[in-house]
CSV table of C-alpha atoms and ligand atoms in Angstrom, one decimal:
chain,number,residue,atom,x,y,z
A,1,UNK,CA,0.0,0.0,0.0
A,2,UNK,CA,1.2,3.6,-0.7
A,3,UNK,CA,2.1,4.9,2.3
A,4,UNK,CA,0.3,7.9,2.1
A,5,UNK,CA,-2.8,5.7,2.5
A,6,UNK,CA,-2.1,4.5,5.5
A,7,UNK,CA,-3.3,5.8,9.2
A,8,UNK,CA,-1.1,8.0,10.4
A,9,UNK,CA,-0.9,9.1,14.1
A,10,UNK,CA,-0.3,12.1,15.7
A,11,UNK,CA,1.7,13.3,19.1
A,12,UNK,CA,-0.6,16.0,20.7
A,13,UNK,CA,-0.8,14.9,24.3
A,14,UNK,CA,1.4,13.4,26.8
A,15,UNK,CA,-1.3,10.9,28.2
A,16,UNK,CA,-1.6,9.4,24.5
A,17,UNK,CA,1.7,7.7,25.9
A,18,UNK,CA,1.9,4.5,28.1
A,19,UNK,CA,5.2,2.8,29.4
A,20,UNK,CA,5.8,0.7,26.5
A,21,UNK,CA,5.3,3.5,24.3
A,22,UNK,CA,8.2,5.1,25.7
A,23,UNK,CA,10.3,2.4,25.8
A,24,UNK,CA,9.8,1.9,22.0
A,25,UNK,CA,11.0,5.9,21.6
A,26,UNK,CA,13.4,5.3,23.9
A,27,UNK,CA,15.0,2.1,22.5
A,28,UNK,CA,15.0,4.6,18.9
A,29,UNK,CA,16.7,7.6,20.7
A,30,UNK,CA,19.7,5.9,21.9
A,31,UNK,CA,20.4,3.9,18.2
A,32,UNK,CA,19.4,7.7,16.8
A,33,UNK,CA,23.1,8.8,19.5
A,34,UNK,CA,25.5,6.6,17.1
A,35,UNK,CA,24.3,7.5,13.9
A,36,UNK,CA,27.0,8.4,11.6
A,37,UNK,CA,26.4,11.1,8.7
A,38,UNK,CA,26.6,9.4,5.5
A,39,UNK,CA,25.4,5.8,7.5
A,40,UNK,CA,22.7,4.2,5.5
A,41,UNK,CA,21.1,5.2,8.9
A,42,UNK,CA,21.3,8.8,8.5
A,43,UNK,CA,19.2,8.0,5.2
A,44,UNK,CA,16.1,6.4,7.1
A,45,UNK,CA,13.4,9.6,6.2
A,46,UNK,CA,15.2,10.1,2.6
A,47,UNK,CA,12.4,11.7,0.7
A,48,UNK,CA,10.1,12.5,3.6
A,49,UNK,CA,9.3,16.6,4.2
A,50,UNK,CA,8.6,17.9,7.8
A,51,UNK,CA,7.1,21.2,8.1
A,52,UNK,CA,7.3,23.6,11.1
A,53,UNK,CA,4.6,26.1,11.6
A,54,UNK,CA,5.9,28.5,15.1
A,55,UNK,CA,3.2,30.6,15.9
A,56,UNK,CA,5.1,30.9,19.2
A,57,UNK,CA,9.0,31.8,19.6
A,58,UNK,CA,11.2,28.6,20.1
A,59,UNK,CA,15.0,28.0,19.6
A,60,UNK,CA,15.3,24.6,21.4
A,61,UNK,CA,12.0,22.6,20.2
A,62,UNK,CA,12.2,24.0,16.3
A,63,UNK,CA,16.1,23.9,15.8
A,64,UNK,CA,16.0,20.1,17.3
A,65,UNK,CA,13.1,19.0,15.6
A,66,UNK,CA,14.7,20.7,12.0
A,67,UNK,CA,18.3,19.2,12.8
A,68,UNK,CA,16.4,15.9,13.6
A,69,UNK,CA,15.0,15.7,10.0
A,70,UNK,CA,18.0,16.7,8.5
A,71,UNK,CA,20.1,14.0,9.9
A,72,UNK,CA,17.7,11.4,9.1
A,73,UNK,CA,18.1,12.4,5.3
A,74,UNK,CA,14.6,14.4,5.3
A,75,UNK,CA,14.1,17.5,4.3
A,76,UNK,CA,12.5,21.0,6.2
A,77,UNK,CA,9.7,23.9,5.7
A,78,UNK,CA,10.3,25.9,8.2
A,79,UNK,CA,7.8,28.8,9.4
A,80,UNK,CA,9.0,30.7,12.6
A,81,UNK,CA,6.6,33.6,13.3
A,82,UNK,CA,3.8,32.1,11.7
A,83,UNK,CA,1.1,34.5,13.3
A,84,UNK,CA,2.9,37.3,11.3
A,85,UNK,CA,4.3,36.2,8.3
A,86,UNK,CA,2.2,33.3,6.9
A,87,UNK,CA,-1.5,33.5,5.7
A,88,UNK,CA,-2.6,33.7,9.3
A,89,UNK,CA,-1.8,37.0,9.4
A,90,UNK,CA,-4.6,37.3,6.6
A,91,UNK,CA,-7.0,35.9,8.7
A,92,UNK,CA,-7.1,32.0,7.9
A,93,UNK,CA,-7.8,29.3,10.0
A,94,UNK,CA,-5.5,27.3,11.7
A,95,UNK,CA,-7.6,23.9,10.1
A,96,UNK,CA,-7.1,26.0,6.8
A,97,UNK,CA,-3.3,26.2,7.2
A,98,UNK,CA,-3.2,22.5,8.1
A,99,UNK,CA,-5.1,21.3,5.5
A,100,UNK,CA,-2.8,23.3,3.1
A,101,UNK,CA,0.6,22.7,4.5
A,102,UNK,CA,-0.4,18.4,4.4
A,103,UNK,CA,-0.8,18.7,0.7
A,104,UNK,CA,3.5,19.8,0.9
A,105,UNK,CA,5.0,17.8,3.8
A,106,UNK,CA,4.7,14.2,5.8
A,107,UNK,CA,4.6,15.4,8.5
A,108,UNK,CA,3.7,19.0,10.7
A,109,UNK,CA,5.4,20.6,14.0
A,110,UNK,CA,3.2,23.1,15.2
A,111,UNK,CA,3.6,25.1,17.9
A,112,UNK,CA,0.6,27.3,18.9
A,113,UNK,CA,0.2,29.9,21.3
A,114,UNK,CA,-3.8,28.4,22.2
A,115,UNK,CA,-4.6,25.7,24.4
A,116,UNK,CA,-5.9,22.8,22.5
A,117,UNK,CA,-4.6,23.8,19.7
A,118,UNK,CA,-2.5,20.6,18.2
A,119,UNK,CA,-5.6,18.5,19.4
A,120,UNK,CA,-7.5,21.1,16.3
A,121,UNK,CA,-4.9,20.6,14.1
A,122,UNK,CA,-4.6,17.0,14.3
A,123,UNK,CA,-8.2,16.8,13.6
A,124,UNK,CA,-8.4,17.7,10.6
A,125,UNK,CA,-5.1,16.4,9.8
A,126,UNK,CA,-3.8,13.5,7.5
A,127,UNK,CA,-0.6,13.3,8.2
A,128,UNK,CA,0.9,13.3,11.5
A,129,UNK,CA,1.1,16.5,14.2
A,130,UNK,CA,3.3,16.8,16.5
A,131,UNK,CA,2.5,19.3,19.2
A,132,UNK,CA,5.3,21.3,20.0
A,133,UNK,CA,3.7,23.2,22.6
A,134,UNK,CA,0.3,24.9,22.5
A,135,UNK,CA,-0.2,27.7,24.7
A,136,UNK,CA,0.1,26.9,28.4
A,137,UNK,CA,-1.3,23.5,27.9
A,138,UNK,CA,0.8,21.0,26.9
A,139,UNK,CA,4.5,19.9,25.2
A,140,UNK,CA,4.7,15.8,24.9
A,141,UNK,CA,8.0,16.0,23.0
A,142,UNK,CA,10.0,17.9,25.8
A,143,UNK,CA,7.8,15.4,28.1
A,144,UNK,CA,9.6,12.6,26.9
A,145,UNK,CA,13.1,14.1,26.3
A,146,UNK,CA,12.8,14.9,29.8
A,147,UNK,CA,11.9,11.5,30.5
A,148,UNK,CA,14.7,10.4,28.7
A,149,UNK,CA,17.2,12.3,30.7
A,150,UNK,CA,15.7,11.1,34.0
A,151,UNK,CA,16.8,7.9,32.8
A,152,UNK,CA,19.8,8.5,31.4
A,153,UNK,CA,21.1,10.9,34.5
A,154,UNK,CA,19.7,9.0,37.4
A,155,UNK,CA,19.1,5.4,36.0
A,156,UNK,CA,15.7,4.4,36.6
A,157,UNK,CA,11.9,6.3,36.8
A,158,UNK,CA,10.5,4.6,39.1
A,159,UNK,CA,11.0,5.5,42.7
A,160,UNK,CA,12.4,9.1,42.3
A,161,UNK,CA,11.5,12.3,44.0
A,162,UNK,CA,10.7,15.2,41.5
A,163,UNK,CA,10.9,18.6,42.6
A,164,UNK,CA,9.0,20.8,40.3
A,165,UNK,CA,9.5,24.8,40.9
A,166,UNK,CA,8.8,28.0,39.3
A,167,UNK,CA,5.7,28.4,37.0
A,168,UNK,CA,3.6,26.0,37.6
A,169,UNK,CA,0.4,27.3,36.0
A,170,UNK,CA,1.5,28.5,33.1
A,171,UNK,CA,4.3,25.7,32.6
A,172,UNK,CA,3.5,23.3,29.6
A,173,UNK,CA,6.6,21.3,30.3
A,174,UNK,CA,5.9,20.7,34.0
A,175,UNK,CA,2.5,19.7,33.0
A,176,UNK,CA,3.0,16.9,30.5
A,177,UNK,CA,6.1,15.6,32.2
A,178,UNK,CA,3.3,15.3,35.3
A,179,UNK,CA,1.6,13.0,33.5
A,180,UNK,CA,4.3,10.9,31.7
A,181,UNK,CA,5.8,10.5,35.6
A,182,UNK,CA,2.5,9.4,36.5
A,183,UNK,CA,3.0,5.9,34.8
A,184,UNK,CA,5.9,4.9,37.1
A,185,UNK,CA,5.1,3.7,40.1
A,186,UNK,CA,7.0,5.1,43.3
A,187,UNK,CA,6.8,8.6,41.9
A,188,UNK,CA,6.8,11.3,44.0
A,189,UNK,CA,6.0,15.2,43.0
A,190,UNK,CA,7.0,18.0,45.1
A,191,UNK,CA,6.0,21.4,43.9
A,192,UNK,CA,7.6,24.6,44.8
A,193,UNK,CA,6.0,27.8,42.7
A,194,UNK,CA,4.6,31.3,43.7
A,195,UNK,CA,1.2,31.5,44.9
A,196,UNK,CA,0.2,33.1,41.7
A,197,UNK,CA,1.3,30.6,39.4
A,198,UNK,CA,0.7,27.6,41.5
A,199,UNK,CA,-0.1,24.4,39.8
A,200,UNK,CA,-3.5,23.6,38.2
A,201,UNK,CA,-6.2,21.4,39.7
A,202,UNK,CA,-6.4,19.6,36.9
A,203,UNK,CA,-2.6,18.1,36.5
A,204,UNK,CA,-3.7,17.8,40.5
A,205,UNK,CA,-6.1,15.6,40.0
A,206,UNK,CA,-4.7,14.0,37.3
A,207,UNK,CA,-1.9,12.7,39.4
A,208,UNK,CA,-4.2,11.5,42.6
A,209,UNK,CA,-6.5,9.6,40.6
A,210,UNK,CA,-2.8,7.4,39.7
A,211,UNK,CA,-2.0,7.2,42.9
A,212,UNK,CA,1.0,9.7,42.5
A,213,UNK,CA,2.1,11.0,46.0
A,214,UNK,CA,2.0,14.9,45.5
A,215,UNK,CA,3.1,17.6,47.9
A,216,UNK,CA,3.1,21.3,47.8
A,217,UNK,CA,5.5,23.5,49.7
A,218,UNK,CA,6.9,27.4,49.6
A,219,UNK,CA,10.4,26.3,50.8
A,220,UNK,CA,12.4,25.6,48.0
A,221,UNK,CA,15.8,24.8,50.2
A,222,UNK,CA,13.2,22.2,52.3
A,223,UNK,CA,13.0,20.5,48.9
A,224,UNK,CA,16.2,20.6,47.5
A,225,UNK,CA,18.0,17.9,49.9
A,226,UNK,CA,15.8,15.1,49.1
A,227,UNK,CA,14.8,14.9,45.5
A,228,UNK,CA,16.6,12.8,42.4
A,229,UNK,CA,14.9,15.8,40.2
A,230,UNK,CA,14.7,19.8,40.5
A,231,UNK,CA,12.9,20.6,38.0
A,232,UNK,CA,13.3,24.9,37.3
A,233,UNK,CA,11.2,26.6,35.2
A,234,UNK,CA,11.2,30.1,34.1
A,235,UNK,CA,8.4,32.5,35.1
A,236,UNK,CA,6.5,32.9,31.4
A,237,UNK,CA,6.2,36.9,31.5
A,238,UNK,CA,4.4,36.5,28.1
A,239,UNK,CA,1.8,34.5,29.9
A,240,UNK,CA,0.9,37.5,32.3
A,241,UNK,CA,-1.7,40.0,31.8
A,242,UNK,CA,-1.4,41.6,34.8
A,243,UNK,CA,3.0,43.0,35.5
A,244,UNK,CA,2.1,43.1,39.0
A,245,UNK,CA,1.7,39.5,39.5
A,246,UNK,CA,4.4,39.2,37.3
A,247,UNK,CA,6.7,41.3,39.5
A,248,UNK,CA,5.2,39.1,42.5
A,249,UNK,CA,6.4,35.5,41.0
A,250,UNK,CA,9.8,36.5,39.5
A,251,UNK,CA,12.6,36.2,41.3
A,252,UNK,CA,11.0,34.1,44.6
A,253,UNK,CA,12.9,30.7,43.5
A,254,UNK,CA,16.4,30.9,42.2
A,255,UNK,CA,19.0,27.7,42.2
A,256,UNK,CA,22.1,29.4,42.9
A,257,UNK,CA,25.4,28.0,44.1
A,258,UNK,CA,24.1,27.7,48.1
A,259,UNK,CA,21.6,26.0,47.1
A,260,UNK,CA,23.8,23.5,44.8
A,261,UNK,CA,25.2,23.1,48.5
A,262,UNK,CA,22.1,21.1,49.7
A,263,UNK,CA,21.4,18.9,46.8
A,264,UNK,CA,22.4,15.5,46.8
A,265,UNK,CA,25.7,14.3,45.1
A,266,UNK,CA,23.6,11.8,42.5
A,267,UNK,CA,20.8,14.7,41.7
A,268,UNK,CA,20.3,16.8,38.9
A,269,UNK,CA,18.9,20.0,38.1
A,270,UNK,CA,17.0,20.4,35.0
A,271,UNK,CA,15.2,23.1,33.3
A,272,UNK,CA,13.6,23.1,29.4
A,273,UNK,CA,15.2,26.3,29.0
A,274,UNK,CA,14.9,28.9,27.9
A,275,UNK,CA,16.3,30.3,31.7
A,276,UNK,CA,16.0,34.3,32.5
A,277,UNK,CA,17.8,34.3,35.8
A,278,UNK,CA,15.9,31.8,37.7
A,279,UNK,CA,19.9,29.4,37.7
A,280,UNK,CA,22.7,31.6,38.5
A,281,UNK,CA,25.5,30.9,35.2
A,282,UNK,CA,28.0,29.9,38.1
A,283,UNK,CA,25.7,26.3,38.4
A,284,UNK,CA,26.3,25.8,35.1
A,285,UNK,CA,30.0,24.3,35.9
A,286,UNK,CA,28.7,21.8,38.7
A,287,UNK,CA,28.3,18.0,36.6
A,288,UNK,CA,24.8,18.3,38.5
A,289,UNK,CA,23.4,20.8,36.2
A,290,UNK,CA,22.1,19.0,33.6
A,291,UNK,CA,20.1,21.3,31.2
A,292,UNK,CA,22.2,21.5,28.2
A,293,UNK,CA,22.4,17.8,28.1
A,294,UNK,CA,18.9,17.6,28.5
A,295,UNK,CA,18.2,19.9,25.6
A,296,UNK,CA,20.7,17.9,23.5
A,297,UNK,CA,18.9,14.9,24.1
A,298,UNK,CA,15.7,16.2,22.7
A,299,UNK,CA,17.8,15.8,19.2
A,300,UNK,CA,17.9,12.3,19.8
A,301,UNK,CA,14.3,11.9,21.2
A,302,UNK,CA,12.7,13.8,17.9
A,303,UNK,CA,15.0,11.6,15.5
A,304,UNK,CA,13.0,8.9,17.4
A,305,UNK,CA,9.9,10.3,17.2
A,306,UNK,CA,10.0,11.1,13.6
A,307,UNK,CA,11.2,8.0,12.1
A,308,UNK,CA,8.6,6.1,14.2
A,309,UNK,CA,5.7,8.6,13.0
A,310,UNK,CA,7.5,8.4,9.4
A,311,UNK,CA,9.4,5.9,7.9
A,312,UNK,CA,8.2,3.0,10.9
A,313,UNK,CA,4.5,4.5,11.0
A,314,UNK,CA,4.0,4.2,14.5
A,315,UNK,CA,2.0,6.4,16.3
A,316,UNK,CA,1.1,5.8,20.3
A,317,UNK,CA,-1.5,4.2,19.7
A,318,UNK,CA,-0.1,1.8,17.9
A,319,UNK,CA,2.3,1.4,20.5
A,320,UNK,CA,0.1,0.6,23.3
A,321,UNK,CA,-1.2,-2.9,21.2
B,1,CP,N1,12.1,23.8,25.9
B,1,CP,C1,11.6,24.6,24.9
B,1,CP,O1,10.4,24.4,24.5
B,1,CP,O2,12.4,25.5,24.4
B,1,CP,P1,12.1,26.5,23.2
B,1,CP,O3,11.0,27.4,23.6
B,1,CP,O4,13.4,27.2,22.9
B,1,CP,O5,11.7,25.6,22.0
């Protein structure tokens, strides 16, 4: 059958995703370390087109997910500023622009400033969409590359303590990697994050009704001694309408070199980046502070991702079978 006649799957939300799942993506993202340029490997999406439409900024998710394609032998139509300089600016539809761009690639990044947004796109979609972040509501790719660096930093996701700080609310990565923890068992969530931007109820919920052990606290150096995980996000100004409340949550958290102090010798700090000032530079140096490894890793997790949407044409649900 012509592959373009097949069912193809989409990555919108982290709970699409069960254990197995990622251990398929997984198993993909450390063959996708060793490839080689000019392997037969680095041939595998030879042919296929990914497009990325940004209607949000990004360096980390767009620039990994573009290097990705390329070193699988694919090629890239890249749109950064979509809200500005593609038809959207006219006026048309996100389902419009979807519906259009399918008819020129395999495969569409999108990364949306609305909640809900990839879940829109994918439904009028034929060919896969993967959500690369959608307002304040979710980012399953980062979820899993921050998966993946739990693993590959501290050896094992069960039975590890995640401390989650900073902008809770507004915090698509914190969110999704919530419910990707949730499928271990022996997880437990600590969150740390200014009383305006304090978790939602609903990634709350989510996590009691799988029996994840969750705690909320306003002492960040209470948390810092007995987790595997701090987990630092940035205060998203862009989310605020309101400066005051912005003024309020900036600042209250910072991991700084004291603090480096209390955590323990095997944990590591992470942070999807991009930071503001929320880790002092001089962390940067201590083997602990794993963020630039974390972002490399979501090379290697997106290579995974797209030959398994692509050339394997896997989605998760054909994963959880
Ligand atoms: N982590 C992340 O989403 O970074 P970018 O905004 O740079 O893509």
């Amino acid at each position: 059958m012509d592959w373009h006649m097949q069912k193809l799957k989409h990555v919108v939300d982290s709970g699409d995703f069960n254990r197995a799942a990622v251990d398929v993506v997984f198993q993909e993202a450390l063959k996708m370390e060793k490839i080689r340029p000019g392997s037969p490997e680095s041939r595998v999406l030879d042919g296929y087109i990914m497009s990325t439409l940004f209607y949000e900024p990004s360096t980390r998710t767009r620039l990994s997910f573009e290097s990705a394609m390329s070193r699988l032998g694919g090629t890239v139509l890249s749109t950064e500023s979509a809200g500005e300089y593609s038809s959207a600016a006219k006026g048309e539809t996100l389902e419009d622009t979807v519906r259009t761009v399918e008819g020129y690639a395999d495969c569409i990044v999108i990364r949306h400033f609305q909640e809900g947004s990839a879940k829109r796109a994918a439904a009028v979609a034929s060919v896969p969409i993967l959500n690369a972040g959608d307002g304040p509501g979710q980012h399953p790719t980062q979820a899993l590359l921050d998966l993946y660096t739990i693993q590959r930093e501290i050896g094992r996701l069960e039975n590890i303590k995640v401390g989650m700080v900073g902008d809770l609310a507004n915090g698509r990565t914190v969110r999704s990697l919530c419910m990707c923890l949730s499928m271990y068992p022996g997880v437990e969530v600590t969150f740390v994050a200014p009383d305006v931007v304090r978790m939602r109820d609903d990634v709350k919920d989510y996590l009691t009704q799988r029996g994840v052990k969750w705690t909320e606290v306003s002492d960040l150096r209470e948390v810092a001694g007995h987790v595997d995980v701090l987990y630092q996000t940035r205060i998203q100004r862009e989310r605020f309408t309101d400066m005051d409340s912005y003024n309020a949550a900036r600042g209250k958290y910072i991991i700084d070199k004291e603090l480096m102090k209390i955590l323990q010798p095997h944990a590591v700090v992470m942070h999807p980046l991009p930071r503001v000032d929320e880790i002092t530079t001089d962390v940067d140096a201590d083997p602990r502070a794993a963020y630039f490894r974390q972002a490399r890793n979501g090379l290697y997790v997106r290579m995974a991702l797209l030959k398994l949407c692509l050339a394997d044409k896997m989605g998760p649900d054909d994963l959880k079978k």
